[in-house]
PDB file of C-alpha atoms in Angstrom:
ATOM      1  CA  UNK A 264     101.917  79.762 118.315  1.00  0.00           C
ATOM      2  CA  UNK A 265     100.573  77.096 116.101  1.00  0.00           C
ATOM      3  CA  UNK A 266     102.876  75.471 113.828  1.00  0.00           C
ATOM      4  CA  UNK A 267     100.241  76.046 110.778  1.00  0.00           C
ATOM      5  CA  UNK A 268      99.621  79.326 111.769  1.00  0.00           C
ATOM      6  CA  UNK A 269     103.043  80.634 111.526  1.00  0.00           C
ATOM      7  CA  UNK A 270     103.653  77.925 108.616  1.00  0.00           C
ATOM      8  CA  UNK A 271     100.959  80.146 107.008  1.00  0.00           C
ATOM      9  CA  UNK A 272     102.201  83.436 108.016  1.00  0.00           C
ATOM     10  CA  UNK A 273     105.690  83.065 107.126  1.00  0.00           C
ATOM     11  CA  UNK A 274     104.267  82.110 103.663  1.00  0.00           C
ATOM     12  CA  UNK A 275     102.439  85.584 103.159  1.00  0.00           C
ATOM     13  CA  UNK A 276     105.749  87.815 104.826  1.00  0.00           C
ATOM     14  CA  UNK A 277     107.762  85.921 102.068  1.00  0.00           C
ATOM     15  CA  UNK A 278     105.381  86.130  99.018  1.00  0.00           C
ATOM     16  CA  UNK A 279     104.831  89.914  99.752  1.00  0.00           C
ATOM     17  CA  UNK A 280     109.218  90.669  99.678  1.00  0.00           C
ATOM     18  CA  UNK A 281     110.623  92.103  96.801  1.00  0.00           C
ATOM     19  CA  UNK A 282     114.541  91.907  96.050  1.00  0.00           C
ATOM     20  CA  UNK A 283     116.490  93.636  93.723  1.00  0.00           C
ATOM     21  CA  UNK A 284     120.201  92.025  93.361  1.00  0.00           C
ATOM     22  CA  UNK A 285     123.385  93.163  91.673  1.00  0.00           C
ATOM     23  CA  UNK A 286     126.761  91.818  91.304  1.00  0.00           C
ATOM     24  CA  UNK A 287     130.150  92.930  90.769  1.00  0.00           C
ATOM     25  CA  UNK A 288     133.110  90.869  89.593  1.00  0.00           C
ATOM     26  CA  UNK A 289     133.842  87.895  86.983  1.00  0.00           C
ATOM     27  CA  UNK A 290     134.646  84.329  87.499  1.00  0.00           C
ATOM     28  CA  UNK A 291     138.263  84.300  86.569  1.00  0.00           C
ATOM     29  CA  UNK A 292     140.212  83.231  89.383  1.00  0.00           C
ATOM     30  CA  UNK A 293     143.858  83.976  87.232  1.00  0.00           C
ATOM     31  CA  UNK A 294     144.629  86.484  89.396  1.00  0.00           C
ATOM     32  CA  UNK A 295     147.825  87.255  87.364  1.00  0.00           C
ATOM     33  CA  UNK A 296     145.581  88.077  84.253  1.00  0.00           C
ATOM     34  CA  UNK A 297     144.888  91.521  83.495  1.00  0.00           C
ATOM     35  CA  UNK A 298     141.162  92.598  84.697  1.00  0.00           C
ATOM     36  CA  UNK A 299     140.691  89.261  86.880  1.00  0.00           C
ATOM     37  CA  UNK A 300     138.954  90.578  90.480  1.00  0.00           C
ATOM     38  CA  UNK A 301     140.124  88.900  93.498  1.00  0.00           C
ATOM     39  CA  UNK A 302     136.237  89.692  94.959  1.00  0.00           C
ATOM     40  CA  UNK A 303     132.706  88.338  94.244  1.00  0.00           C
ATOM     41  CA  UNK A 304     130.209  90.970  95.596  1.00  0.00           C
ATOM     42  CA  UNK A 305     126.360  90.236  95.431  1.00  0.00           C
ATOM     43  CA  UNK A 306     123.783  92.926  97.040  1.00  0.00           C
ATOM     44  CA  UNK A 307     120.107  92.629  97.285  1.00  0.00           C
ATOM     45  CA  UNK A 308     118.064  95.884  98.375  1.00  0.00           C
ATOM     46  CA  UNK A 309     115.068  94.290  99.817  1.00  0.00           C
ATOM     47  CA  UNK A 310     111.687  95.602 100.973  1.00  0.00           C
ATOM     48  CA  UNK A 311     108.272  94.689 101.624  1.00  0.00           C
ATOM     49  CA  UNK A 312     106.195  94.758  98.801  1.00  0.00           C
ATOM     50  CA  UNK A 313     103.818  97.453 100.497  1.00  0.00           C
ATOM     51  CA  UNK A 314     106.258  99.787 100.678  1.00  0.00           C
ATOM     52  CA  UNK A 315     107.493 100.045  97.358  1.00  0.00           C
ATOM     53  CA  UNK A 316     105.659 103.039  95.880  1.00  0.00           C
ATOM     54  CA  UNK A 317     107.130 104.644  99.167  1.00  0.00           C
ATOM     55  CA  UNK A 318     110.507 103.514  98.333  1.00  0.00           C
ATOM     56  CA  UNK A 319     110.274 104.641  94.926  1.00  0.00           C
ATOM     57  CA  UNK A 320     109.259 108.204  95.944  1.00  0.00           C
ATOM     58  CA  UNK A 321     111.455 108.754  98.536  1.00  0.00           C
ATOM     59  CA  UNK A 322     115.113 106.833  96.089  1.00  0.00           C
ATOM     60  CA  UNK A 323     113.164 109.295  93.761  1.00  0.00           C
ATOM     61  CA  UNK A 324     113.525 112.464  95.941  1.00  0.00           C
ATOM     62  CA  UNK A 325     116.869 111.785  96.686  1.00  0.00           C
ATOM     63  CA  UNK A 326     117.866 111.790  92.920  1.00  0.00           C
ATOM     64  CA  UNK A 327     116.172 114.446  91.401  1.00  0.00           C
ATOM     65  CA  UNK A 328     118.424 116.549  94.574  1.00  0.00           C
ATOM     66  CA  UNK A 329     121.800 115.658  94.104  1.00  0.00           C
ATOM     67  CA  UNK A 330     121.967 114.005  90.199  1.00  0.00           C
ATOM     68  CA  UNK A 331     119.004 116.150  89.013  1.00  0.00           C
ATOM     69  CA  UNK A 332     119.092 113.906  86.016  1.00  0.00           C
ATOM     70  CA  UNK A 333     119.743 110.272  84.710  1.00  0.00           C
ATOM     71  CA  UNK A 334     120.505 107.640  86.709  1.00  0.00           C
ATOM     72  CA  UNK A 335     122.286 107.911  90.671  1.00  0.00           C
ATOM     73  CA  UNK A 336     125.475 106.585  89.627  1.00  0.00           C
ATOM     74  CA  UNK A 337     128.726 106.091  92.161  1.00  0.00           C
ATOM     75  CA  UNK A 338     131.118 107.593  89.438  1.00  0.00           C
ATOM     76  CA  UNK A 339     128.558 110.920  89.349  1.00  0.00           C
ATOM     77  CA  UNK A 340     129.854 111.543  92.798  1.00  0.00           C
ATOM     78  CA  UNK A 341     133.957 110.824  92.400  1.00  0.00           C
ATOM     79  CA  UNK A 342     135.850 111.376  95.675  1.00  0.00           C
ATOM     80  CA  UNK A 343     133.638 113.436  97.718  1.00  0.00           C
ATOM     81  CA  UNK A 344     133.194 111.310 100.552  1.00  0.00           C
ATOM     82  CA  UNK A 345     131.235 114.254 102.313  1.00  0.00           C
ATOM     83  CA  UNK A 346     128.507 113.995  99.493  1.00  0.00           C
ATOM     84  CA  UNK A 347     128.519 110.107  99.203  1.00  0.00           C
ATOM     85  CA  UNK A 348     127.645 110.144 103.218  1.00  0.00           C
ATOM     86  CA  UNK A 349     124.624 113.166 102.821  1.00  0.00           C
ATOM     87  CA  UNK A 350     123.145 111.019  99.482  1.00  0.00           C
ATOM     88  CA  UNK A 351     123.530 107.376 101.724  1.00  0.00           C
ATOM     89  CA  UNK A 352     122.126 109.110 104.454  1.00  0.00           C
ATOM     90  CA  UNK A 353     118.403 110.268 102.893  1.00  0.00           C
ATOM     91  CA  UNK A 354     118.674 107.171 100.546  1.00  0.00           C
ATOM     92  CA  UNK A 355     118.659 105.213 104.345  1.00  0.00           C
ATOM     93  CA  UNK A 356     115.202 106.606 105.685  1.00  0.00           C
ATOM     94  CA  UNK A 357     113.115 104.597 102.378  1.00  0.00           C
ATOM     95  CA  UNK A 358     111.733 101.697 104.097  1.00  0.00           C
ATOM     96  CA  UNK A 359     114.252  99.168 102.468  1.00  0.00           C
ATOM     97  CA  UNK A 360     117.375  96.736 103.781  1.00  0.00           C
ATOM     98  CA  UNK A 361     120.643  96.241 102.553  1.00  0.00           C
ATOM     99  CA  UNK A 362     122.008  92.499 101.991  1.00  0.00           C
ATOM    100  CA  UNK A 363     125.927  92.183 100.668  1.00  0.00           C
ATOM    101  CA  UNK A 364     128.105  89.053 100.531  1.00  0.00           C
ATOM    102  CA  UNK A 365     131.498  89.299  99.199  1.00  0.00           C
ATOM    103  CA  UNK A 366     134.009  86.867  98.254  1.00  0.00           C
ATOM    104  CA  UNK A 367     137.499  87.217  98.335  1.00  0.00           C
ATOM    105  CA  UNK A 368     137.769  84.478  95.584  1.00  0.00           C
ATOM    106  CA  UNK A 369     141.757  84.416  96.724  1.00  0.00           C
ATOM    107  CA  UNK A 370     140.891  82.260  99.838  1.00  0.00           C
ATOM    108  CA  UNK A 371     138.996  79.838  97.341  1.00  0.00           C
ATOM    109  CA  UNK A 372     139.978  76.023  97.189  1.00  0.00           C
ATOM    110  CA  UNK A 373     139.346  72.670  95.676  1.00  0.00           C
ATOM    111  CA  UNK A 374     138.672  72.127  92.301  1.00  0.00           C
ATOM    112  CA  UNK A 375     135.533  73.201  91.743  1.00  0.00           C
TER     113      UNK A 375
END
């Protein structure tokens, strides 16, 4: 394959991505303060651009079914793992990917 080519290519498959990110944690690393995490999460749900009114009917779908109204919200659901696992499971056929990195800010070093 030409260099240019893909050059070119690889130009339009990133231009048409979308990402949504959020994060979970703060930057204390006092781990002997009240409310200080020992873990930095950050995940992106990422999909092609095409496929987002697709994605939006389908997450859409899903919440009207099991939170009928407001937002999808972990806490909504509590401790039934059973339920968690059915909602994950539709939520998994929209045409989108799942990108996490955590941090276990305990295994940290240096100063800065």
């Amino acid at each position: 394959m030409d260099y240019e080519y893909a050059l070119a290519r690889n130009r339009n498959y990133m231009s048409e991505q979308l990402a949504f990110l959020d994060e979970w944690a703060n930057n204390g690393l006092n781990f002997a303060s009240k409310g200080v995490s020992t873990h930095f999460i950050v995940t992106a749900l990422t999909l092609p651009k095409s496929s987002l009114t697709e994605a939006e009917a389908q997450i859409e779908q899903v919440r009207s079914k099991y939170f009928q109204s407001g937002a999808m919200k972990s806490s909504k659901v509590g401790n039934n793992d059973a339920r968690r696992q059915l909602i994950l499971n539709e939520l998994l056929k929209a045409p989108f990917q799942i990108l996490a990195i955590i941090v276990d800010k305990r295994l940290l070093v240096g100063e800065g």
